mmCIF file of C-alpha atoms in Angstrom:
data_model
loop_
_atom_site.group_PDB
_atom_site.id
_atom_site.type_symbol
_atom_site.label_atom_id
_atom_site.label_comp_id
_atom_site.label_asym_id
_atom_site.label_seq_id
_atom_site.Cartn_x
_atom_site.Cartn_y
_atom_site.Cartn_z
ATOM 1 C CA UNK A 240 -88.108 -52.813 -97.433
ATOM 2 C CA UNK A 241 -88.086 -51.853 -93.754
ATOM 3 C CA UNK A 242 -84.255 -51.035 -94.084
ATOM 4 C CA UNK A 243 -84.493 -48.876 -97.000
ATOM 5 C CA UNK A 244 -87.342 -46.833 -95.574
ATOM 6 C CA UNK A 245 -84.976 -46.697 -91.969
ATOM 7 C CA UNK A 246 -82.239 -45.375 -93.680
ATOM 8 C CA UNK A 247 -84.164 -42.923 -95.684
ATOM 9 C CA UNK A 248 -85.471 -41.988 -92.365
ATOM 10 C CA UNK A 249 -81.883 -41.912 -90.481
ATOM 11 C CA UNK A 250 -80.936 -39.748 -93.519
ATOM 12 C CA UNK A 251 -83.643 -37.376 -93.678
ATOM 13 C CA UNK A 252 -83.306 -36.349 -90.043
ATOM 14 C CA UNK A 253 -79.293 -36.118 -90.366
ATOM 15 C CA UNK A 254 -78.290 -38.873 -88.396
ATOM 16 C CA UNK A 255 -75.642 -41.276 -88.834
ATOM 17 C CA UNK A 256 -76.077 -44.817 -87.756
ATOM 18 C CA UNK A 257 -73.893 -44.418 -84.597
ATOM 19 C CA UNK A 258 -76.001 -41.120 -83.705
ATOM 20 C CA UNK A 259 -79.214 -42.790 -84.438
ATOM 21 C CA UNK A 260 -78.454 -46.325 -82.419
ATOM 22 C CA UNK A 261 -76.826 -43.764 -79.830
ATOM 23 C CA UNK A 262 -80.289 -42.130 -79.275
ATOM 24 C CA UNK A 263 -82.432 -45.020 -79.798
ATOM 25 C CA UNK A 264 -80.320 -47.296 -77.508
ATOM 26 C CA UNK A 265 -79.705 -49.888 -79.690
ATOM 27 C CA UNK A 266 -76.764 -51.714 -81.225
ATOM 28 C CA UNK A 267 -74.790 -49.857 -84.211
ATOM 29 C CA UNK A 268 -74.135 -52.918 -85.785
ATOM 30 C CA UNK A 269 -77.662 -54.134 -85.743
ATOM 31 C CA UNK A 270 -79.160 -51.141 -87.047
ATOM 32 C CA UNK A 271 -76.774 -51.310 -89.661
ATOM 33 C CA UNK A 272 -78.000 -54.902 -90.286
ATOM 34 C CA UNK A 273 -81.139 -53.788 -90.982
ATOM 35 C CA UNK A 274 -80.227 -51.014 -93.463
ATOM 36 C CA UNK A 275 -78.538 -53.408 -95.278
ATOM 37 C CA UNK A 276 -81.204 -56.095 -95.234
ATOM 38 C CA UNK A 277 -78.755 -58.323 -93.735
ATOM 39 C CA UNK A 278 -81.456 -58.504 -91.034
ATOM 40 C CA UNK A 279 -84.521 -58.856 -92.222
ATOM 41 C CA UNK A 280 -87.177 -59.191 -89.517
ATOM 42 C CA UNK A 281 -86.187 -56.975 -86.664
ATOM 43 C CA UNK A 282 -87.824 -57.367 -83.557
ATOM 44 C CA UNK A 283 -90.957 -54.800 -82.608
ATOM 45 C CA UNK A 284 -89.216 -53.522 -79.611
ATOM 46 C CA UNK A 285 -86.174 -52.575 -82.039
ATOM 47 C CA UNK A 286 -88.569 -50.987 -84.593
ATOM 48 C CA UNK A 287 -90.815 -49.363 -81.403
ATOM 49 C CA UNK A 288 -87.393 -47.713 -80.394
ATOM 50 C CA UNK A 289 -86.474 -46.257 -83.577
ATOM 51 C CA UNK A 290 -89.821 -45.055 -84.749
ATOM 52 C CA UNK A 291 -89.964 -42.974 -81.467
ATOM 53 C CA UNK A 292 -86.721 -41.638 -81.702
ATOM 54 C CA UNK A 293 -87.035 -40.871 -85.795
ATOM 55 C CA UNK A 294 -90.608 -39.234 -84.481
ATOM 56 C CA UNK A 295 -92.470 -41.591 -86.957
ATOM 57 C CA UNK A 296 -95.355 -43.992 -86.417
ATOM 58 C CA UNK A 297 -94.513 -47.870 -86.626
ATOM 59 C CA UNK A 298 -96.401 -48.397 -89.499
ATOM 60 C CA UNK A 299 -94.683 -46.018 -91.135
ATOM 61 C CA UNK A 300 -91.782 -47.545 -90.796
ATOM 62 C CA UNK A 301 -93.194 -50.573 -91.607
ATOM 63 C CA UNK A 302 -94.876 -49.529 -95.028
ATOM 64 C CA UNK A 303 -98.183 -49.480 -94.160
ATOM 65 C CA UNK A 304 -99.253 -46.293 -93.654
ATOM 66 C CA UNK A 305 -98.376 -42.927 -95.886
ATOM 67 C CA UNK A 306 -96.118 -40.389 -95.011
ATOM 68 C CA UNK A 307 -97.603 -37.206 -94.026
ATOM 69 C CA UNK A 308 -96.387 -35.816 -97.273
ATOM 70 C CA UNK A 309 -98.315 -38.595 -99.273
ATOM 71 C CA UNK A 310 -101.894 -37.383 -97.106
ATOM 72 C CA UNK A 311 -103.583 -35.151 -98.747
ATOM 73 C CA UNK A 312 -105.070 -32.388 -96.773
ATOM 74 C CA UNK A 313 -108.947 -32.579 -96.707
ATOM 75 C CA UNK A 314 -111.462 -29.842 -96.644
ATOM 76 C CA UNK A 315 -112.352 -30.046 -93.069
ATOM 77 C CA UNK A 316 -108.515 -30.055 -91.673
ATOM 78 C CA UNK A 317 -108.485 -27.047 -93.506
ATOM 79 C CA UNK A 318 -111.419 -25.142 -91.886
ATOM 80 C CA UNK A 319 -110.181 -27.145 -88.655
ATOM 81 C CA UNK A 320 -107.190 -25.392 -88.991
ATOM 82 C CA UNK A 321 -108.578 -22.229 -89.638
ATOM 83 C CA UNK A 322 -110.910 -22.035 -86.833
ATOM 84 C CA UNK A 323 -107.737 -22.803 -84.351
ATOM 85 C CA UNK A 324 -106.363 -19.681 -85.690
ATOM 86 C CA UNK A 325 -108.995 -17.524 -85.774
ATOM 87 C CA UNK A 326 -109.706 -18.923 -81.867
ATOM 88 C CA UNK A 327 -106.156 -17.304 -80.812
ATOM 89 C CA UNK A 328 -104.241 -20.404 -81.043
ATOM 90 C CA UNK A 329 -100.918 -19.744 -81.517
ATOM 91 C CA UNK A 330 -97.695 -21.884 -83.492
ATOM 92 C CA UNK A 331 -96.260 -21.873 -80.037
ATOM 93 C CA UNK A 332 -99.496 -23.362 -78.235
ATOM 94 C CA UNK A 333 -99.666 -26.436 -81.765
ATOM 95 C CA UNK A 334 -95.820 -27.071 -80.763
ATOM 96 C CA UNK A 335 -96.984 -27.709 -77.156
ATOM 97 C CA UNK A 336 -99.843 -29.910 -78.155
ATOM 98 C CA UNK A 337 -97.933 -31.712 -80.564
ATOM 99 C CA UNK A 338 -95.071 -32.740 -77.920
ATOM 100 C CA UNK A 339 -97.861 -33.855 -75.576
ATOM 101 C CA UNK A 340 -99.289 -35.868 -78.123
ATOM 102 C CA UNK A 341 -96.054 -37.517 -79.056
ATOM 103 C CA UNK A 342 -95.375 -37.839 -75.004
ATOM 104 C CA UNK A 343 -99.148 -39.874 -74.974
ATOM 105 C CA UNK A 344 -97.984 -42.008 -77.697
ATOM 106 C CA UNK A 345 -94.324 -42.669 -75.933
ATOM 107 C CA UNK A 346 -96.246 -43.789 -72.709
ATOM 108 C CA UNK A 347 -99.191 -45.650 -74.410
ATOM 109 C CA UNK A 348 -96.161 -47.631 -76.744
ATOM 110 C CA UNK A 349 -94.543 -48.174 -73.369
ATOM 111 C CA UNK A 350 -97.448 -49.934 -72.200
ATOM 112 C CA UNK A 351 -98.124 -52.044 -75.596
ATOM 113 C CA UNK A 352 -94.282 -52.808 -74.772
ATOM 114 C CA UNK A 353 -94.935 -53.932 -71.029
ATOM 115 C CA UNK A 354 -97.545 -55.586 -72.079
ATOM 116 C CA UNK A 355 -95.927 -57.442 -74.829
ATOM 117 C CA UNK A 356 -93.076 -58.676 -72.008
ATOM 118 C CA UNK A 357 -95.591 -59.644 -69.492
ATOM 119 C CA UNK A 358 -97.432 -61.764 -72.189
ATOM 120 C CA UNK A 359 -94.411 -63.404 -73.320
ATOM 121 C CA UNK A 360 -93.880 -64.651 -69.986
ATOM 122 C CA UNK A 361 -97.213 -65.779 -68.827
ATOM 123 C CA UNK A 362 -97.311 -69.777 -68.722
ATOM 124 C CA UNK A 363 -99.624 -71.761 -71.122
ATOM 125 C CA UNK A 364 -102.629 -72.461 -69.853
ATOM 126 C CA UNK A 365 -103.931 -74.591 -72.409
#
């Protein structure tokens, strides 16, 4: 499942699986493990990789959550929306706030990540 969604991804944004491993610093033959379901349980630091560089969440990737496309818009994103507008923001001024939003999840998924490797390594202290 997580391999056919990846490679729906990969293919939707117009990589190839060297381009995509390329960007995502992984290994080309891995990735294409996982498309394959050769591979079936990547690790999280894998998936954490590609789900940044394909600009999707993890759980997206994983199945768990809907595609923007599958959300429906609600009432008050609408009016949210429409306020923002009517307030002088501008498509340029959304790009910016979406990059910085996507920059706070990079750094907060490089924390869960650090995190992760310093708990891995911490002794039992049972």
């Amino acid at each position: 499942m997580v391999g056919d969604r990846l490679r729906e991804l990969r293919q939707e944004k117009g990589y190839s699986i060297s381009e995509l491993a390329e960007l995502a610093g992984v290994s080309k033959s891995y990735l294409s493990y996982i498309e394959r379901d050769i591979q079936k349980n990547p690790s999280i630091q894998f998936l954490q990789k590609i789900s940044f560089t394909l600009d999707v969440d993890l759980e997206y990737l994983l199945g768990t959550e809907k595609s923007v496309s599958e959300v429906s818009i609600d009432e008050e994103w609408k009016a949210l929306l429409n306020k923002a507008i009517k307030d002088g923001l501008s498509k340029e001024d959304f790009k910016d706030f979406q990059e910085y939003m996507k920059f706070k999840k990079w750094k907060h998924g490089k924390k869960q990540i650090s995190e992760f490797m310093l708990d891995d390594k911490l002794p039992d202290l049972k």
